[in-house]
mmCIF file of C-alpha atoms in Angstrom:
data_model
loop_
_atom_site.group_PDB
_atom_site.id
_atom_site.type_symbol
_atom_site.label_atom_id
_atom_site.label_comp_id
_atom_site.label_asym_id
_atom_site.label_seq_id
_atom_site.Cartn_x
_atom_site.Cartn_y
_atom_site.Cartn_z
ATOM 1 C CA UNK H 621 2.729 131.386 172.247
ATOM 2 C CA UNK H 622 1.434 133.705 174.957
ATOM 3 C CA UNK H 623 2.629 137.314 174.987
ATOM 4 C CA UNK H 624 5.397 138.124 177.413
ATOM 5 C CA UNK H 625 4.475 140.487 180.233
ATOM 6 C CA UNK H 626 6.544 143.660 180.079
ATOM 7 C CA UNK H 627 6.455 146.590 182.469
ATOM 8 C CA UNK H 628 4.101 148.605 180.271
ATOM 9 C CA UNK H 629 1.580 145.780 180.223
ATOM 10 C CA UNK H 630 1.743 145.568 183.991
ATOM 11 C CA UNK H 631 1.014 149.294 184.171
ATOM 12 C CA UNK H 632 -2.042 148.725 181.988
ATOM 13 C CA UNK H 633 -3.144 145.849 184.225
ATOM 14 C CA UNK H 634 -2.801 148.068 187.305
ATOM 15 C CA UNK H 635 -4.752 150.904 185.673
ATOM 16 C CA UNK H 636 -7.526 148.552 184.544
ATOM 17 C CA UNK H 637 -7.938 147.172 188.048
ATOM 18 C CA UNK H 638 -7.892 150.634 189.613
ATOM 19 C CA UNK H 639 -10.344 152.175 187.135
ATOM 20 C CA UNK H 640 -12.551 149.222 186.224
ATOM 21 C CA UNK H 641 -12.884 150.248 182.578
ATOM 22 C CA UNK H 642 -10.785 150.398 179.446
ATOM 23 C CA UNK H 643 -11.750 154.019 178.764
ATOM 24 C CA UNK H 644 -10.773 155.262 182.231
ATOM 25 C CA UNK H 645 -7.550 153.226 182.186
ATOM 26 C CA UNK H 646 -6.654 154.752 178.813
ATOM 27 C CA UNK H 647 -7.193 158.250 180.209
ATOM 28 C CA UNK H 648 -5.124 157.452 183.280
ATOM 29 C CA UNK H 649 -2.208 156.240 181.143
ATOM 30 C CA UNK H 650 -2.639 158.852 178.380
ATOM 31 C CA UNK H 651 -3.287 156.127 175.802
ATOM 32 C CA UNK H 652 -5.861 155.908 173.058
ATOM 33 C CA UNK H 653 -8.830 153.669 173.793
ATOM 34 C CA UNK H 654 -7.896 151.226 170.978
ATOM 35 C CA UNK H 655 -4.357 150.980 172.369
ATOM 36 C CA UNK H 656 -5.670 150.202 175.857
ATOM 37 C CA UNK H 657 -8.075 147.658 174.404
ATOM 38 C CA UNK H 658 -5.253 145.923 172.512
ATOM 39 C CA UNK H 659 -3.186 145.867 175.703
ATOM 40 C CA UNK H 660 -6.076 144.200 177.550
ATOM 41 C CA UNK H 661 -6.152 141.552 174.815
ATOM 42 C CA UNK H 662 -2.437 140.912 175.261
ATOM 43 C CA UNK H 663 -2.886 140.686 179.022
ATOM 44 C CA UNK H 664 -5.666 138.150 178.626
ATOM 45 C CA UNK H 665 -3.506 135.975 176.388
ATOM 46 C CA UNK H 666 -0.420 136.278 178.598
ATOM 47 C CA UNK H 667 -2.256 135.600 181.849
ATOM 48 C CA UNK H 668 -4.763 133.114 180.508
ATOM 49 C CA UNK H 669 -7.601 134.977 182.209
ATOM 50 C CA UNK H 670 -10.281 137.504 181.084
ATOM 51 C CA UNK H 671 -9.029 140.054 183.695
ATOM 52 C CA UNK H 672 -12.211 142.167 183.332
ATOM 53 C CA UNK H 673 -15.667 140.803 182.492
ATOM 54 C CA UNK H 674 -18.982 142.442 181.772
ATOM 55 C CA UNK H 675 -21.400 142.929 184.696
ATOM 56 C CA UNK H 676 -24.451 144.909 183.688
ATOM 57 C CA UNK H 677 -23.301 148.174 182.140
ATOM 58 C CA UNK H 678 -19.877 148.015 183.720
ATOM 59 C CA UNK H 679 -16.945 145.635 184.070
ATOM 60 C CA UNK H 680 -15.670 143.796 187.119
ATOM 61 C CA UNK H 681 -12.319 142.082 187.758
ATOM 62 C CA UNK H 682 -12.078 138.322 187.873
ATOM 63 C CA UNK H 683 -10.997 136.555 191.095
ATOM 64 C CA UNK H 684 -7.609 135.891 189.471
ATOM 65 C CA UNK H 685 -7.178 139.601 188.692
ATOM 66 C CA UNK H 686 -8.085 140.586 192.248
ATOM 67 C CA UNK H 687 -5.550 138.124 193.658
ATOM 68 C CA UNK H 688 -2.858 139.299 191.256
ATOM 69 C CA UNK H 689 -3.389 143.066 191.558
ATOM 70 C CA UNK H 690 -1.449 143.586 194.842
ATOM 71 C CA UNK H 691 1.571 141.695 193.465
ATOM 72 C CA UNK H 692 1.567 143.736 190.277
ATOM 73 C CA UNK H 693 1.321 146.975 192.254
ATOM 74 C CA UNK H 694 4.241 145.830 194.395
ATOM 75 C CA UNK H 695 6.345 145.081 191.298
ATOM 76 C CA UNK H 696 5.553 148.521 189.850
ATOM 77 C CA UNK H 697 6.562 150.174 193.129
ATOM 78 C CA UNK H 698 9.869 148.306 193.100
ATOM 79 C CA UNK H 699 10.498 149.249 189.486
ATOM 80 C CA UNK H 700 9.720 152.891 190.229
ATOM 81 C CA UNK H 701 12.094 152.884 193.193
ATOM 82 C CA UNK H 702 14.851 151.274 191.107
ATOM 83 C CA UNK H 703 14.513 153.759 188.250
ATOM 84 C CA UNK H 704 14.275 156.865 190.433
ATOM 85 C CA UNK H 705 16.672 155.923 193.238
ATOM 86 C CA UNK H 706 19.485 158.130 191.943
ATOM 87 C CA UNK H 707 17.332 160.971 190.660
ATOM 88 C CA UNK H 708 16.190 164.086 192.406
ATOM 89 C CA UNK H 709 12.491 163.891 193.165
ATOM 90 C CA UNK H 710 10.354 166.735 191.822
ATOM 91 C CA UNK H 711 7.724 166.740 194.557
ATOM 92 C CA UNK H 712 5.598 169.353 192.839
ATOM 93 C CA UNK H 713 5.228 167.121 189.752
ATOM 94 C CA UNK H 714 4.590 163.893 191.661
ATOM 95 C CA UNK H 715 1.342 162.133 190.756
ATOM 96 C CA UNK H 716 0.784 159.122 192.967
ATOM 97 C CA UNK H 717 -1.763 157.579 195.304
ATOM 98 C CA UNK H 718 -0.495 156.297 198.647
ATOM 99 C CA UNK H 719 -2.640 153.863 200.619
ATOM 100 C CA UNK H 720 -2.228 154.313 204.365
ATOM 101 C CA UNK H 721 -3.722 151.899 206.868
ATOM 102 C CA UNK H 722 -4.345 153.784 210.083
ATOM 103 C CA UNK H 723 -5.708 153.349 213.578
ATOM 104 C CA UNK H 724 -8.852 155.417 214.081
ATOM 105 C CA UNK H 725 -7.541 157.202 217.159
ATOM 106 C CA UNK H 726 -4.487 158.288 215.178
ATOM 107 C CA UNK H 727 -6.537 159.104 212.068
ATOM 108 C CA UNK H 728 -8.662 161.646 213.934
ATOM 109 C CA UNK H 729 -5.600 163.740 214.745
ATOM 110 C CA UNK H 730 -3.293 163.004 211.805
ATOM 111 C CA UNK H 731 -5.295 163.051 208.587
ATOM 112 C CA UNK H 732 -5.935 166.799 208.423
ATOM 113 C CA UNK H 733 -2.304 167.687 209.105
ATOM 114 C CA UNK H 734 -0.981 165.062 206.676
ATOM 115 C CA UNK H 735 -3.340 166.017 203.845
ATOM 116 C CA UNK H 736 -2.605 169.734 204.262
ATOM 117 C CA UNK H 737 1.156 169.158 204.416
ATOM 118 C CA UNK H 738 1.217 167.049 201.249
ATOM 119 C CA UNK H 739 -1.282 169.127 199.251
ATOM 120 C CA UNK H 740 0.722 172.295 199.900
ATOM 121 C CA UNK H 741 3.748 170.996 197.993
ATOM 122 C CA UNK H 742 2.460 167.988 195.996
ATOM 123 C CA UNK H 743 -1.050 168.690 194.651
ATOM 124 C CA UNK H 744 -0.886 165.557 192.493
ATOM 125 C CA UNK H 745 -0.534 163.256 195.504
ATOM 126 C CA UNK H 746 -3.608 161.466 196.843
ATOM 127 C CA UNK H 747 -3.567 160.033 200.377
ATOM 128 C CA UNK H 748 -5.972 157.123 200.597
ATOM 129 C CA UNK H 749 -6.618 156.285 204.240
ATOM 130 C CA UNK H 750 -8.108 152.884 205.045
ATOM 131 C CA UNK H 751 -9.218 151.633 208.442
ATOM 132 C CA UNK H 752 -7.562 148.786 210.256
ATOM 133 C CA UNK H 753 -9.163 145.485 209.445
ATOM 134 C CA UNK H 754 -6.189 143.332 210.227
ATOM 135 C CA UNK H 755 -2.706 144.042 211.529
ATOM 136 C CA UNK H 756 -1.284 141.502 209.075
ATOM 137 C CA UNK H 757 1.976 142.606 207.470
ATOM 138 C CA UNK H 758 1.001 140.835 204.246
ATOM 139 C CA UNK H 759 -0.715 144.007 203.034
ATOM 140 C CA UNK H 760 2.643 145.796 203.253
ATOM 141 C CA UNK H 761 4.404 142.926 201.513
ATOM 142 C CA UNK H 762 1.987 142.638 198.596
ATOM 143 C CA UNK H 763 1.728 146.402 198.068
ATOM 144 C CA UNK H 764 -1.992 146.812 198.812
ATOM 145 C CA UNK H 765 -0.939 149.100 201.695
ATOM 146 C CA UNK H 766 1.990 151.512 201.380
ATOM 147 C CA UNK H 767 2.228 152.614 205.007
ATOM 148 C CA UNK H 768 0.776 151.377 208.271
ATOM 149 C CA UNK H 769 0.293 153.766 211.204
ATOM 150 C CA UNK H 770 -0.735 152.462 214.592
ATOM 151 C CA UNK H 771 0.265 150.778 217.801
ATOM 152 C CA UNK H 772 2.022 147.455 217.979
ATOM 153 C CA UNK H 773 5.440 145.857 217.789
ATOM 154 C CA UNK H 774 6.370 144.237 214.477
ATOM 155 C CA UNK H 775 9.607 142.247 214.399
ATOM 156 C CA UNK H 776 9.480 140.828 210.849
ATOM 157 C CA UNK H 777 12.900 141.323 209.199
ATOM 158 C CA UNK H 778 11.425 142.762 205.983
ATOM 159 C CA UNK H 779 9.248 145.374 207.740
ATOM 160 C CA UNK H 780 10.777 148.741 208.624
ATOM 161 C CA UNK H 781 9.531 150.806 211.552
ATOM 162 C CA UNK H 782 9.771 154.457 212.613
ATOM 163 C CA UNK H 783 8.440 155.561 216.030
ATOM 164 C CA UNK H 784 6.213 158.630 215.752
ATOM 165 C CA UNK H 785 5.207 159.352 219.335
ATOM 166 C CA UNK H 786 4.101 157.817 222.619
ATOM 167 C CA UNK H 787 0.451 158.210 223.561
ATOM 168 C CA UNK H 788 -1.275 157.997 226.917
ATOM 169 C CA UNK H 789 -4.915 157.157 227.525
ATOM 170 C CA UNK H 790 -7.060 159.710 229.345
ATOM 171 C CA UNK H 791 -10.579 159.713 230.708
ATOM 172 C CA UNK H 792 -13.351 161.794 229.153
ATOM 173 C CA UNK H 793 -16.736 162.914 230.466
ATOM 174 C CA UNK H 794 -19.414 165.341 229.331
ATOM 175 C CA UNK H 795 -18.387 168.806 230.484
ATOM 176 C CA UNK H 796 -21.771 169.499 232.079
ATOM 177 C CA UNK H 797 -22.238 165.925 233.327
ATOM 178 C CA UNK H 798 -21.963 164.537 236.890
ATOM 179 C CA UNK H 799 -18.132 164.377 236.806
ATOM 180 C CA UNK H 800 -17.640 167.392 234.549
ATOM 181 C CA UNK H 801 -16.615 169.625 237.442
ATOM 182 C CA UNK H 802 -14.281 167.085 239.065
ATOM 183 C CA UNK H 803 -10.723 167.903 238.061
ATOM 184 C CA UNK H 804 -9.127 164.579 238.948
ATOM 185 C CA UNK H 805 -11.709 161.846 239.651
ATOM 186 C CA UNK H 806 -10.578 159.014 241.897
ATOM 187 C CA UNK H 807 -10.813 155.372 240.890
ATOM 188 C CA UNK H 808 -13.823 155.000 243.173
ATOM 189 C CA UNK H 809 -15.548 157.932 241.489
ATOM 190 C CA UNK H 810 -14.884 156.409 238.076
ATOM 191 C CA UNK H 811 -16.735 153.280 239.165
ATOM 192 C CA UNK H 812 -19.932 155.160 240.044
ATOM 193 C CA UNK H 813 -20.919 155.779 236.442
ATOM 194 C CA UNK H 814 -21.229 153.517 233.384
ATOM 195 C CA UNK H 815 -18.325 153.278 230.957
ATOM 196 C CA UNK H 816 -18.064 153.005 227.200
ATOM 197 C CA UNK H 817 -15.243 150.832 225.875
ATOM 198 C CA UNK H 818 -13.646 151.538 222.490
ATOM 199 C CA UNK H 819 -12.516 148.247 220.975
ATOM 200 C CA UNK H 820 -12.426 147.189 217.344
ATOM 201 C CA UNK H 821 -12.553 143.589 218.537
ATOM 202 C CA UNK H 822 -15.557 144.210 220.776
ATOM 203 C CA UNK H 823 -13.697 143.806 224.063
ATOM 204 C CA UNK H 824 -15.159 145.332 227.208
ATOM 205 C CA UNK H 825 -12.153 144.660 229.425
ATOM 206 C CA UNK H 826 -8.805 146.450 229.370
ATOM 207 C CA UNK H 827 -5.779 147.417 231.521
ATOM 208 C CA UNK H 828 -7.917 149.705 233.706
ATOM 209 C CA UNK H 829 -9.964 146.714 234.861
ATOM 210 C CA UNK H 830 -6.823 145.009 236.179
ATOM 211 C CA UNK H 831 -5.955 148.127 238.201
ATOM 212 C CA UNK H 832 -9.487 148.380 239.575
ATOM 213 C CA UNK H 833 -9.553 144.698 240.462
ATOM 214 C CA UNK H 834 -6.296 145.056 242.418
ATOM 215 C CA UNK H 835 -7.888 147.931 244.341
ATOM 216 C CA UNK H 836 -11.030 145.935 245.092
ATOM 217 C CA UNK H 837 -13.113 147.956 242.651
ATOM 218 C CA UNK H 838 -15.083 147.181 239.515
ATOM 219 C CA UNK H 839 -16.495 149.363 236.764
ATOM 220 C CA UNK H 840 -19.581 148.676 234.659
ATOM 221 C CA UNK H 841 -19.034 148.754 230.923
ATOM 222 C CA UNK H 842 -22.443 149.620 229.517
ATOM 223 C CA UNK H 843 -21.462 149.968 225.863
ATOM 224 C CA UNK H 844 -18.710 148.727 223.569
ATOM 225 C CA UNK H 845 -18.085 150.672 220.340
ATOM 226 C CA UNK H 846 -15.574 150.032 217.539
ATOM 227 C CA UNK H 847 -13.622 153.316 217.611
ATOM 228 C CA UNK H 848 -12.410 156.016 219.980
ATOM 229 C CA UNK H 849 -14.172 158.659 217.895
ATOM 230 C CA UNK H 850 -17.535 156.932 218.396
ATOM 231 C CA UNK H 851 -16.790 156.667 222.119
ATOM 232 C CA UNK H 852 -16.158 160.421 222.271
ATOM 233 C CA UNK H 853 -19.464 161.151 220.505
ATOM 234 C CA UNK H 854 -21.328 158.851 222.885
ATOM 235 C CA UNK H 855 -19.745 160.471 225.952
ATOM 236 C CA UNK H 856 -20.629 163.935 224.645
ATOM 237 C CA UNK H 857 -24.340 163.121 224.859
ATOM 238 C CA UNK H 858 -24.501 160.878 227.944
ATOM 239 C CA UNK H 859 -23.222 160.370 231.479
ATOM 240 C CA UNK H 860 -20.839 157.651 230.305
ATOM 241 C CA UNK H 861 -17.124 157.717 231.027
ATOM 242 C CA UNK H 862 -14.746 156.910 228.191
ATOM 243 C CA UNK H 863 -11.045 156.220 227.690
ATOM 244 C CA UNK H 864 -9.473 157.676 224.537
ATOM 245 C CA UNK H 865 -6.010 158.705 223.264
ATOM 246 C CA UNK H 866 -4.910 162.011 224.798
ATOM 247 C CA UNK H 867 -4.342 163.716 221.423
ATOM 248 C CA UNK H 868 -7.909 162.979 220.395
ATOM 249 C CA UNK H 869 -9.261 164.382 223.659
ATOM 250 C CA UNK H 870 -7.085 167.497 223.515
ATOM 251 C CA UNK H 871 -7.916 168.299 219.884
ATOM 252 C CA UNK H 872 -11.668 167.679 219.905
ATOM 253 C CA UNK H 873 -12.700 167.858 223.557
ATOM 254 C CA UNK H 874 -13.829 171.488 223.555
ATOM 255 C CA UNK H 875 -15.793 171.262 220.292
ATOM 256 C CA UNK H 876 -17.594 168.105 221.496
ATOM 257 C CA UNK H 877 -18.360 169.544 224.917
ATOM 258 C CA UNK H 878 -16.304 166.963 226.776
ATOM 259 C CA UNK H 879 -13.590 167.332 229.407
ATOM 260 C CA UNK H 880 -10.594 165.055 229.762
ATOM 261 C CA UNK H 881 -8.540 164.132 232.826
ATOM 262 C CA UNK H 882 -5.617 161.847 233.683
ATOM 263 C CA UNK H 883 -6.472 158.384 234.948
ATOM 264 C CA UNK H 884 -5.127 157.899 238.515
ATOM 265 C CA UNK H 885 -3.453 154.620 237.615
ATOM 266 C CA UNK H 886 -0.252 153.402 236.030
ATOM 267 C CA UNK H 887 -1.684 152.431 232.640
ATOM 268 C CA UNK H 888 0.664 151.386 229.821
ATOM 269 C CA UNK H 889 1.504 154.023 227.243
ATOM 270 C CA UNK H 890 0.847 153.356 223.573
ATOM 271 C CA UNK H 891 3.730 153.686 221.115
ATOM 272 C CA UNK H 892 2.489 154.734 217.694
ATOM 273 C CA UNK H 893 4.764 153.690 214.831
ATOM 274 C CA UNK H 894 5.003 154.070 211.075
ATOM 275 C CA UNK H 895 5.587 150.790 209.200
ATOM 276 C CA UNK H 896 6.558 150.061 205.598
ATOM 277 C CA UNK H 897 8.107 147.275 203.564
ATOM 278 C CA UNK H 898 11.874 147.137 203.023
ATOM 279 C CA UNK H 899 11.515 147.231 199.224
ATOM 280 C CA UNK H 900 10.360 150.875 199.512
ATOM 281 C CA UNK H 901 13.343 152.044 201.579
ATOM 282 C CA UNK H 902 14.992 153.557 198.504
ATOM 283 C CA UNK H 903 11.814 154.953 196.947
ATOM 284 C CA UNK H 904 12.305 158.747 197.155
ATOM 285 C CA UNK H 905 8.570 159.453 196.928
ATOM 286 C CA UNK H 906 7.725 157.222 199.838
ATOM 287 C CA UNK H 907 10.698 158.464 201.800
ATOM 288 C CA UNK H 908 9.421 162.005 201.315
ATOM 289 C CA UNK H 909 5.953 160.957 202.514
ATOM 290 C CA UNK H 910 7.366 159.239 205.594
ATOM 291 C CA UNK H 911 9.313 162.370 206.497
ATOM 292 C CA UNK H 912 6.240 164.526 205.900
ATOM 293 C CA UNK H 913 4.117 162.389 208.225
ATOM 294 C CA UNK H 914 6.823 162.382 210.884
ATOM 295 C CA UNK H 915 7.106 166.171 210.695
ATOM 296 C CA UNK H 916 3.299 166.488 210.954
ATOM 297 C CA UNK H 917 3.462 164.758 214.327
ATOM 298 C CA UNK H 918 6.446 166.803 215.482
ATOM 299 C CA UNK H 919 4.800 170.120 214.637
#
């Protein structure tokens, strides 16, 4: 009869998938190598799968293990929240990695503040930032992402949301470029020079184009880049005009040699929110991290 999966075996499974070796997993869990090896054997029997297989000098997870890993991580998070819900959290002793999916425009202004704020009181905490690849809430449900920071309205009943701030889009130009000395360019002036569009989906059209069209104007988008940060770098070395989040422009404009200005149009503001799954509501460690991130934006 196959071994039953207990919580300790699931912890071993999680460590094996994170580390990719029995030796590293043993070190992570403070086990002996033989003990970790025996646990892998039990996992293989219980799950009916090799879990890790040899590939050259290393080991790689099987497709089954890769599919199962997010669910196991989610179960471990729930168990941790259940056990520690009524205990005081010792932040200074916390050792945990949090995976945060984040919009690039937000990442440029948040990551430094968030890392400094957490490291100051919880040196054992690792913040693992990953770029947006999909806005799917499944990553929050299966535990592969702990927090999601970005724009968008999620109405799923099992997803919790906390507004962080409202962001406006501003125009940027090279400080010593053709429009660098113009304090508030008009819409007509904005149409005289090529634009760079920041769009992860490769879109060259946005809300500004609707405003220009209503005014009988049209801009020329000469380049489309995947992130606002890349757009800012491109503007800093060209005569292009870009549109980026105001916080990004304010924080990095001077160092990049760019100047920012308000767009003379009623463009929609962006609401940036923090999202997490309902199962982590009671997790004191994640609650502390959510509060820390919120305070980083308020400061």
